[in-house]
Short mmCIF file of C-alpha atoms and ligand atoms in Angstrom, two decimals:
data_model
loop_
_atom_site.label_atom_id
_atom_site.label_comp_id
_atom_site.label_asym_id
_atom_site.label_seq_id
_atom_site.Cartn_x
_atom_site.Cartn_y
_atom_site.Cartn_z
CA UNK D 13 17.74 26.89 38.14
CA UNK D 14 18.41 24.25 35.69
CA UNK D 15 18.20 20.35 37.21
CA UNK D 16 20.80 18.49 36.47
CA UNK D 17 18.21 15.25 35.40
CA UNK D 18 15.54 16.84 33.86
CA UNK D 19 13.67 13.42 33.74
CA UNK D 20 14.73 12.12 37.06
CA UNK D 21 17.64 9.87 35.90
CA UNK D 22 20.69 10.23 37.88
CA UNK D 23 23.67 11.50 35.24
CA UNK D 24 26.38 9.15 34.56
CA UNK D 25 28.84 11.38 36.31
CA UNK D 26 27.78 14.93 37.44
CA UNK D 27 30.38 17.98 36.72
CA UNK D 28 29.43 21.12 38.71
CA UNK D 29 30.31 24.59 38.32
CA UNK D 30 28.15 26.34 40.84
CA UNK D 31 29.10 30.13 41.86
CA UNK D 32 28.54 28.86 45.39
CA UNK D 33 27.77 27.11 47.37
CA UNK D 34 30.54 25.15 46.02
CA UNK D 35 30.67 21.36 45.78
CA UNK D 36 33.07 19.97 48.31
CA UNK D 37 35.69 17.36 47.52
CA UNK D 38 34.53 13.61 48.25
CA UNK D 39 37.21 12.87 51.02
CA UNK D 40 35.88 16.05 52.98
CA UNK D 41 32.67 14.93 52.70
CA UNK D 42 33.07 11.52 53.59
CA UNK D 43 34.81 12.44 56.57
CA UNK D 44 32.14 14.85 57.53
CA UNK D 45 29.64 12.12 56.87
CA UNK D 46 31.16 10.26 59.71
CA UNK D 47 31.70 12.45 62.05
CA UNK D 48 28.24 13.91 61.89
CA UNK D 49 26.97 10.55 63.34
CA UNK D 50 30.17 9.89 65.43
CA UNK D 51 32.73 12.29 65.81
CA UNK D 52 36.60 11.05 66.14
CA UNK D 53 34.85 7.64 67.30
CA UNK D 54 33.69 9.62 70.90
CA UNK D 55 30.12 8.66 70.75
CA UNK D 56 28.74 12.24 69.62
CA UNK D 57 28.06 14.01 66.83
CA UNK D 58 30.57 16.54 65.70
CA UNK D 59 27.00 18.96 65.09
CA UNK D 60 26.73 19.32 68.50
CA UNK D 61 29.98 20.17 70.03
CA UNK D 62 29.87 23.44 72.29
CA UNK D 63 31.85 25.96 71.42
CA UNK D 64 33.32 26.39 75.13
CA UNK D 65 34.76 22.88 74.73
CA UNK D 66 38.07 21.80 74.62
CA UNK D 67 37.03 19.97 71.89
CA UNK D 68 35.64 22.74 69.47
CA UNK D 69 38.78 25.06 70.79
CA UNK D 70 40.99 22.27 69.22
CA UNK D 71 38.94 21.75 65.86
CA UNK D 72 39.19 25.81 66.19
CA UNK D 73 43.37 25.83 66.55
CA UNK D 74 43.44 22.66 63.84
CA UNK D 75 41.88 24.83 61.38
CA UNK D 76 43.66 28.47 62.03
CA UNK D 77 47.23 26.45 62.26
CA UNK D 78 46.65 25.02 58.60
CA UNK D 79 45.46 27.62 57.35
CA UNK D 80 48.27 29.80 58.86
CA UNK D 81 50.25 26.62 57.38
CA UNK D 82 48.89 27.49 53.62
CA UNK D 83 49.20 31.01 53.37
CA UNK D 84 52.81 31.14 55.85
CA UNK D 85 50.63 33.68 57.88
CA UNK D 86 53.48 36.16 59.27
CA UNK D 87 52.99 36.51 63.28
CA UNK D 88 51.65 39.97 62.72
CA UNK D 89 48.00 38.35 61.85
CA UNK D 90 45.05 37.36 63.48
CA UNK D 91 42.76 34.55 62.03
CA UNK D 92 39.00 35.04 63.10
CA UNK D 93 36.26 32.88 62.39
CA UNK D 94 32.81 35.28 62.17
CA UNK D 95 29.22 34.73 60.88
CA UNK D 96 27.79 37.27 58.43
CA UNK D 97 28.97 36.55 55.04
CA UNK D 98 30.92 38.61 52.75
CA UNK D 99 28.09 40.79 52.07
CA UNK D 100 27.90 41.62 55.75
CA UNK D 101 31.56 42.12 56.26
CA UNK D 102 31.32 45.14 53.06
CA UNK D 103 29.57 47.07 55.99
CA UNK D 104 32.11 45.66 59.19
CA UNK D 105 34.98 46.00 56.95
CA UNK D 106 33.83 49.89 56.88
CA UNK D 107 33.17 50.12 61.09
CA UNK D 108 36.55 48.54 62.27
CA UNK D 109 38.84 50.07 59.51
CA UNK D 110 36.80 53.89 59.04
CA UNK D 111 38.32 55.30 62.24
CA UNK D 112 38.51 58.75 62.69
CA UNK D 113 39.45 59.35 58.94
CA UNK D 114 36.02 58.44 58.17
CA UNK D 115 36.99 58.30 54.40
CA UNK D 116 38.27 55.27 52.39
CA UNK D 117 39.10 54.51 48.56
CA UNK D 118 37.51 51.86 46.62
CA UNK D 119 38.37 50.09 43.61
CA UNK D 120 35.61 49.12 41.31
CA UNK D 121 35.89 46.33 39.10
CA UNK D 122 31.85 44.73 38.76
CA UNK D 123 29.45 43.54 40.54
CA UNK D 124 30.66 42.66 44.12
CA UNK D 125 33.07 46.05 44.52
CA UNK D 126 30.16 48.04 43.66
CA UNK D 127 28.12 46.27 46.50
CA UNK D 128 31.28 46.34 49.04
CA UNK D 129 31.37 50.28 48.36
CA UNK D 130 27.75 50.97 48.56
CA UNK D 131 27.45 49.23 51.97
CA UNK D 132 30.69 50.94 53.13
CA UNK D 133 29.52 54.30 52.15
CA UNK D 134 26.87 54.12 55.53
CA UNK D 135 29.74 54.79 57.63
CA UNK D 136 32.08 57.14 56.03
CA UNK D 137 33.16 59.26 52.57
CA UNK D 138 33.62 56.26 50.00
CA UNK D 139 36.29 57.83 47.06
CA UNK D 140 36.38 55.81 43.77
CA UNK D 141 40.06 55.38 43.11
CA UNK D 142 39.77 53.68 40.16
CA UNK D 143 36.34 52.40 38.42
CA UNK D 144 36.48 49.69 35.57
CA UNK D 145 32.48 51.41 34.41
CA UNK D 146 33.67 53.15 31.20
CA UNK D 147 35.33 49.73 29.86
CA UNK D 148 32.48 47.86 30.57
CA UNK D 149 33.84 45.76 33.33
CA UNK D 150 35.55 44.26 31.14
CA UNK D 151 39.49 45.48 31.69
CA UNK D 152 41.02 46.06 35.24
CA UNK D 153 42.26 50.08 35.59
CA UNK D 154 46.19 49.85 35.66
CA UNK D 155 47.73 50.63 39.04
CA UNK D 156 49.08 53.94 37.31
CA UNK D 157 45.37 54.53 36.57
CA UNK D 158 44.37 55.29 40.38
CA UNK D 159 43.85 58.10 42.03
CA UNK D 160 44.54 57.22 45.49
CA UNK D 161 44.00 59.30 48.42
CA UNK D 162 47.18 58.96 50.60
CA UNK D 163 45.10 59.92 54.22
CA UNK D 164 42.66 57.37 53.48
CA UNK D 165 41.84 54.53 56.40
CA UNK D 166 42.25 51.97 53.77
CA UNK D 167 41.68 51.02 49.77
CA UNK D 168 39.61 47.78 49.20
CA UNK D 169 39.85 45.77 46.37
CA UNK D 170 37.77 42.70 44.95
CA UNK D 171 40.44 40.35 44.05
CA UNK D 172 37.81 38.08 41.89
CA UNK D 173 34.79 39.53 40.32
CA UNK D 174 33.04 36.43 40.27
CA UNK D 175 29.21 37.92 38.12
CA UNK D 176 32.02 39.66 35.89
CA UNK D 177 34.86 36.80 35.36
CA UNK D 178 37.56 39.73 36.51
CA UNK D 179 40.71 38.55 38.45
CA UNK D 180 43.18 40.35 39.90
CA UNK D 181 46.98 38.83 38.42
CA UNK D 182 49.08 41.63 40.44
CA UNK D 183 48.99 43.06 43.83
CA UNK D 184 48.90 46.58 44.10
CA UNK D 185 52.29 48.14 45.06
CA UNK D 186 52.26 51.59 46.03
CA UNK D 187 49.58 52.00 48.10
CA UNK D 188 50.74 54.03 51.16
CA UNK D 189 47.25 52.73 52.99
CA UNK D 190 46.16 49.76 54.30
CA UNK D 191 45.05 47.64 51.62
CA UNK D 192 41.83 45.50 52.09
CA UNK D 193 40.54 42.89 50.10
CA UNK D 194 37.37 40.46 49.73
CA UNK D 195 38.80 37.32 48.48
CA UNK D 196 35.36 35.17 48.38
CA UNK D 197 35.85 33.74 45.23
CA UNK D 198 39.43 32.88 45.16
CA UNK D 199 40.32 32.60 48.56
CA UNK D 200 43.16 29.46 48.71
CA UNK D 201 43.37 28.80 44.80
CA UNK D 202 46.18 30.20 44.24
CA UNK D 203 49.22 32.16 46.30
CA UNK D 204 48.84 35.00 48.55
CA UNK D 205 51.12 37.36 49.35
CA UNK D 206 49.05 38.20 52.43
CA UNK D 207 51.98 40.62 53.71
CA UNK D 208 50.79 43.00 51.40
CA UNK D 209 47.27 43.50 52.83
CA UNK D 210 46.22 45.22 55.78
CA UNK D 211 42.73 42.69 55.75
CA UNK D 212 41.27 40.47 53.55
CA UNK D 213 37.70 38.07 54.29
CA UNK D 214 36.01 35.59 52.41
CA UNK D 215 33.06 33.88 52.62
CA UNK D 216 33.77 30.37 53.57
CA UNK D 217 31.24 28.54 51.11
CA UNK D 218 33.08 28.78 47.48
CA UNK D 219 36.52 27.79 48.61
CA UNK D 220 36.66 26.88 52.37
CA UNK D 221 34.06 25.10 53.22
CA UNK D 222 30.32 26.13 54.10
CA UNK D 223 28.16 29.01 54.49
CA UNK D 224 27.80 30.71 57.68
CA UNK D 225 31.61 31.25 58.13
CA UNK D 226 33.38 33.96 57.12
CA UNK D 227 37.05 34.23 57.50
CA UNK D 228 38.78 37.75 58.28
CA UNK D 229 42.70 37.72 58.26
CA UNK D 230 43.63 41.16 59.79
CA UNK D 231 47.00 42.90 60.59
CA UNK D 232 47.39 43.69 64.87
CA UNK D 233 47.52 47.20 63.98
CA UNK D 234 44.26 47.59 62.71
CA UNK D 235 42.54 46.35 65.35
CA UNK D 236 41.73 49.41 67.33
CA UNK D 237 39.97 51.80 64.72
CA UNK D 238 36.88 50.38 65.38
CA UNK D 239 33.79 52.78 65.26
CA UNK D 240 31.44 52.89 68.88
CA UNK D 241 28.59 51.70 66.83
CA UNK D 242 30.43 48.17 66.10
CA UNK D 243 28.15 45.55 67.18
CA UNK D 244 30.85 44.04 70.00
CA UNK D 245 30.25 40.64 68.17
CA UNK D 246 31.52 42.01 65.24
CA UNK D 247 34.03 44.39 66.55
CA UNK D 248 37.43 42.79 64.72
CA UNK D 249 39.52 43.63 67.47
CA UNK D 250 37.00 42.07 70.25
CA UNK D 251 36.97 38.91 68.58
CA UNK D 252 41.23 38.58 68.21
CA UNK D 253 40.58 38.97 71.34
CA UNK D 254 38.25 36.50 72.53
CA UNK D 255 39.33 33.75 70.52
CA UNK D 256 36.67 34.21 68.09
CA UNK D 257 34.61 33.59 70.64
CA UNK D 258 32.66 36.67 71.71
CA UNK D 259 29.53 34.86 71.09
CA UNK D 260 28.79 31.25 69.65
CA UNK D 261 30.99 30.84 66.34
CA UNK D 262 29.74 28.71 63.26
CA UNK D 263 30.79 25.72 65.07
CA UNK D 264 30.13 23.26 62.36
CA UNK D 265 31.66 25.58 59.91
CA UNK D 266 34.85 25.71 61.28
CA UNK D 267 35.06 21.84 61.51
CA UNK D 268 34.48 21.78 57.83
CA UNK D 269 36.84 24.65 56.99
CA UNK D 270 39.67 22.65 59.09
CA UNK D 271 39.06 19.47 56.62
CA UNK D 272 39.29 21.74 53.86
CA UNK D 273 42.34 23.55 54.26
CA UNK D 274 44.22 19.87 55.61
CA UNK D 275 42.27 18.70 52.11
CA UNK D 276 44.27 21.63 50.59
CA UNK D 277 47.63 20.84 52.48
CA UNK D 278 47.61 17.50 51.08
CA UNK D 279 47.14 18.37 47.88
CA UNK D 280 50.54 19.88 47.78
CA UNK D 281 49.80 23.51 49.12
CA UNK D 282 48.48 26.65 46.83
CA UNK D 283 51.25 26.82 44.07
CA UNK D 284 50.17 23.43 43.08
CA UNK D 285 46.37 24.23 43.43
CA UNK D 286 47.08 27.72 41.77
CA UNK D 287 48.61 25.66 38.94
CA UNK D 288 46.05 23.31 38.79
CA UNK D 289 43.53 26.50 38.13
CA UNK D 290 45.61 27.76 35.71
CA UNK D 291 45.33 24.42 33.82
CA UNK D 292 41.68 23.76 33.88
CA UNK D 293 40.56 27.54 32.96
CA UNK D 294 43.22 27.19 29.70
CA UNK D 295 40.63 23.81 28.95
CA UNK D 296 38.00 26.20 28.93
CA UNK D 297 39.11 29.45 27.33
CA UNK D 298 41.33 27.50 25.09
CA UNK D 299 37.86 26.48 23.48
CA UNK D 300 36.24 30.13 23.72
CA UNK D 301 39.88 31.74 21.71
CA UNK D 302 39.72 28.99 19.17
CA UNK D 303 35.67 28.79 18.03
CA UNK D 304 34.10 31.84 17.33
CA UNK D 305 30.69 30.69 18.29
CA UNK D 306 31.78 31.16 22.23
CA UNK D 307 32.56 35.11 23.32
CA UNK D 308 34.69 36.07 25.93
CA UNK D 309 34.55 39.93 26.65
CA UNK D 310 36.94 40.23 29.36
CA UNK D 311 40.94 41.75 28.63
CA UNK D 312 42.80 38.50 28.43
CA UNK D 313 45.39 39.38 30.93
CA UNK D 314 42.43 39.83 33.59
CA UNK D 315 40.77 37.40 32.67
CA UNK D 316 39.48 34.85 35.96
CA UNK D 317 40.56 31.58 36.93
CA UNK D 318 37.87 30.79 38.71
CA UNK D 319 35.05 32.26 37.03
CA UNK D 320 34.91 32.01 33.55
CA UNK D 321 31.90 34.37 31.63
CA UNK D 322 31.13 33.63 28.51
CA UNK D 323 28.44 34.55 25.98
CA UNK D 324 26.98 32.42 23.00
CA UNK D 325 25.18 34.03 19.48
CA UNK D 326 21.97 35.16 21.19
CA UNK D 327 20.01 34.31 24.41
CA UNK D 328 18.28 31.57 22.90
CA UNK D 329 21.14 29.80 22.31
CA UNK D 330 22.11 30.10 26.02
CA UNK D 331 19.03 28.80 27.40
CA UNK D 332 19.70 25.66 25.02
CA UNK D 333 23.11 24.84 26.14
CA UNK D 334 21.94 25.39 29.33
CA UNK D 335 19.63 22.85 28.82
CA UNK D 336 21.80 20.35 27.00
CA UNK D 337 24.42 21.05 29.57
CA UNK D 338 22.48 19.91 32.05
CA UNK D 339 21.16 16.60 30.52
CA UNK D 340 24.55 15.91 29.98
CA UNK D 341 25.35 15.90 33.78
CA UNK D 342 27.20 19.53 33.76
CA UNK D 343 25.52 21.43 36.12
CA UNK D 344 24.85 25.05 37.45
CA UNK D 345 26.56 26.61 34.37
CA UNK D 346 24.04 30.14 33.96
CA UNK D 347 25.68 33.41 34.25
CA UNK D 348 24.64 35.63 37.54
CA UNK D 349 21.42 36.41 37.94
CA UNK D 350 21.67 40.46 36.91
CA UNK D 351 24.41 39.65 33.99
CA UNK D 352 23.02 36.43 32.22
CA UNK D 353 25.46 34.17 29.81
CA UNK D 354 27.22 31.02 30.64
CA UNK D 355 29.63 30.80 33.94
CA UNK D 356 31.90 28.19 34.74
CA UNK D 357 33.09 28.27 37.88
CA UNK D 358 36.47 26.67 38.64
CA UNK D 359 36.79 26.23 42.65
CA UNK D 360 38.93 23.71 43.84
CA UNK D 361 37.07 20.80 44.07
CA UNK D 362 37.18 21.14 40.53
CA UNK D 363 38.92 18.48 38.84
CA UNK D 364 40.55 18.97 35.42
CA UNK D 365 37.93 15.52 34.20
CA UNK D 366 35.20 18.19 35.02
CA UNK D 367 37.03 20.86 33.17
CA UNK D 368 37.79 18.80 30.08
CA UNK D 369 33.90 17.53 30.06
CA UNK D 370 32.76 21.09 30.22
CA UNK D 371 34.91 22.10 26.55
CA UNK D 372 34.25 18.48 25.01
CA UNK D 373 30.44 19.19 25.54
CA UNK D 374 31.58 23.40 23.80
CA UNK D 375 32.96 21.80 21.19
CA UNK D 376 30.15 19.42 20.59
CA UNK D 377 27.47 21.99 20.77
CA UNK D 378 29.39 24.70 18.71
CA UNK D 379 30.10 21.99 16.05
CA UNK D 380 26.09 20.54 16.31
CA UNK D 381 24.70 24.43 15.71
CA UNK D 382 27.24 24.85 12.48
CA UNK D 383 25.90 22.19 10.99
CA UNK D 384 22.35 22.88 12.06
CA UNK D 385 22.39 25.65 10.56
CA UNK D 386 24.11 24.57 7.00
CA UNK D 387 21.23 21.53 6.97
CA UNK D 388 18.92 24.39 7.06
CA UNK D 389 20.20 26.66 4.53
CA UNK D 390 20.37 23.48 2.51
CA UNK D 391 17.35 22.30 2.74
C1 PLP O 405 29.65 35.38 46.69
C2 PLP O 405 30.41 36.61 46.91
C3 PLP O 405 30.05 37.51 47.93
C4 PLP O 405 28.83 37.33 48.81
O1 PLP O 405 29.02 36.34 49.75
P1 PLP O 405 27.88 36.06 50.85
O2 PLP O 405 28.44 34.93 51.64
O3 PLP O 405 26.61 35.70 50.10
O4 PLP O 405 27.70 37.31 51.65
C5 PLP O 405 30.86 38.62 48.12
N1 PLP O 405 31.95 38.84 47.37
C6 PLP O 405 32.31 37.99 46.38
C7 PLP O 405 33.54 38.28 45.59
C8 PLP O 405 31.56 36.85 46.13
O5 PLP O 405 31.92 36.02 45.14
#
């Protein structure tokens, strides 16, 4: 991990791109910051609320009514609020959709899909309907490229490969199944025409909030397929149920989700925050099309909003921007951990001041290493 003040000094203003956990806007975490000491001016800390409460039941409705609010959730839909984490929910995704069918298709696009369908493959036949391997993850197969199995329980998708800088710009059309989707990494930054999926979950700590909550939208009629092994606390159709309340939620994770989505209302809804992305990733691969220093591998028309991969010369040159990055107050800008190279992430919280720093500081360091280099070969 690269620190942001290598010698201690605070930078002048710190820009950060983390994969996740996300930074949070400063309103949201003002408002947290009171509310942790005294919530709502009742004398108690918002940490402690119990989950039987009236109190938590409302911070509970606040937060399923906006975000029913931001994506005009059709009635058809139950919110839940679960623990786990994406990574958790490849496997539960599998146990409340398999069924009797016992088979699903999977659409492989990097990193994540390939986890989502290895985890899913424990409880049923896993088909690949489509696998973006022989272009090097770095093109999403066509729609008229899958090979979908019409008697399948479901096809999942990974609408943002967020280690791969993929992004799903379409919405599958023909698929006679249920379509499922994980939506961690783009969850809320843009549109979603959530009538067209059967389920989608998202980890709640790159766009909603905090980790430990992870938010599955599913349709009513998918609520009964779950397999007997289902732990009951994870059994979708017990918890639409209950309330999301089979056993203790991620209290404090819902209260923070609630601020984020009335954060998100307020900032005009997601066409203006989807326009807003589309703004501050031009910033950045405007820079990478225009200086040939910066490499961008991925098809331009799916290329990701939110997480933009990009590779410099050679390795070495990476670990120095990472370093110069970082001195300069941008922070958290290394590729994933198994894929390497430079990743900015653009969640919401990040402004288009953070997005412009990030190419002012390419630009810079592109232009510094030409030169560099011509001193040499002068000298
Ligand atoms: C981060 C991420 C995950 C994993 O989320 P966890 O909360 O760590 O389980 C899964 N899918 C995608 C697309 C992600 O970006």
């Amino acid at each position: 991990m690269v620190s942001c003040s290598p010698e201690g000094a605070p930078a002048a203003r710190r820009h950060d791109f983390a994969a996740g956990q996300a930074p949070l806007p400063q309103p949201v975490l003002r408002q947290v910051q009171r509310d942790i000491l005294d919530w709502q001016g009742h004398g108690r800390s918002v940490l402690d609320l119990a989950f039987t409460t009236e109190d938590f039941r409302g911070i509970a409705r606040r937060a399923q009514e906006s975000l029913s609010r931001l994506l005009k959730l059709p009635p058809a839909y139950h919110v839940l609020f679960l623990q786990g984490g994406a990574y958790a929910h490849f496997a539960l995704t599998a146990m409340n959709l398999m069924g009797r069918v016992r088979s699903a298709d999977y659409v492989i696009t990097g990193h994540w899909s390939s986890r989502a369908a290895s985890e899913a493959a424990r409880y049923g036949v896993v088909r690949i309907a489509a696998t973006a391997a022989p272009f090097g993850f770095c093109r999403i197969p066509r729609e008229c490229e899958w090979r979908l199995d019409p008697s399948a329980a479901y096809c999942h998708l990974t609408s943002n490969e967020t280690a791969n800088g993929l992004q799903f710009h379409w919405t599958p059309e023909s698929a006679a199944v249920p379509l499922v989707a994980d939506l961690t990494s783009d969850f809320l930054t843009r549109p979603l025409d959530i009538a067209k999926y059967g389920l989608v979950y998202a980890s709640a700590q790159k766009n909603a909030g905090i980790a430990g909550l992870t938010v599955v939208i599913v349709r009513d009629d998918l609520l009964e397929r779950a397999l007997d092994t289902t732990p009951l606390v994870f059994n979708y159709g017990q918890q639409a149920q209950d309330g999301s309340r089979v056993n203790t939620p991620p209290t404090f994770g819902v209260y923070v989700a609630a601020l984020m989505f009335e954060w998100m209302e307020a900032a005009g809804g997601l066409a203006v925050l989807g326009d807003a992305g589309r703004r501050k990733a031009a910033t950045i691969y405007g820079v990478i099309d225009q200086d040939d220093y910066y490499r961008c591998p991925v098809l331009p028309a799916d290329r990701s909003q939110v997480s933009i991969c990009f590779r410099l010369p050679r390795p070495a040159d990476e670990q120095d921007f990472l370093a110069e990055a970082a001195r300069n107050g941008l922070c958290n800008l290394q590729g994933h951990t198994l894929r390497g190279g430079i990743r900015a992430c653009l969640y919401n919280a990040v402004t288009d001041e953070d997005a412009e720093a990030l190419a002012a500081f390419m630009q810079y360091f592109s232009r510094r290493r030409r030169s560099g280099r011509r001193s040499r070969h002068l000298s």
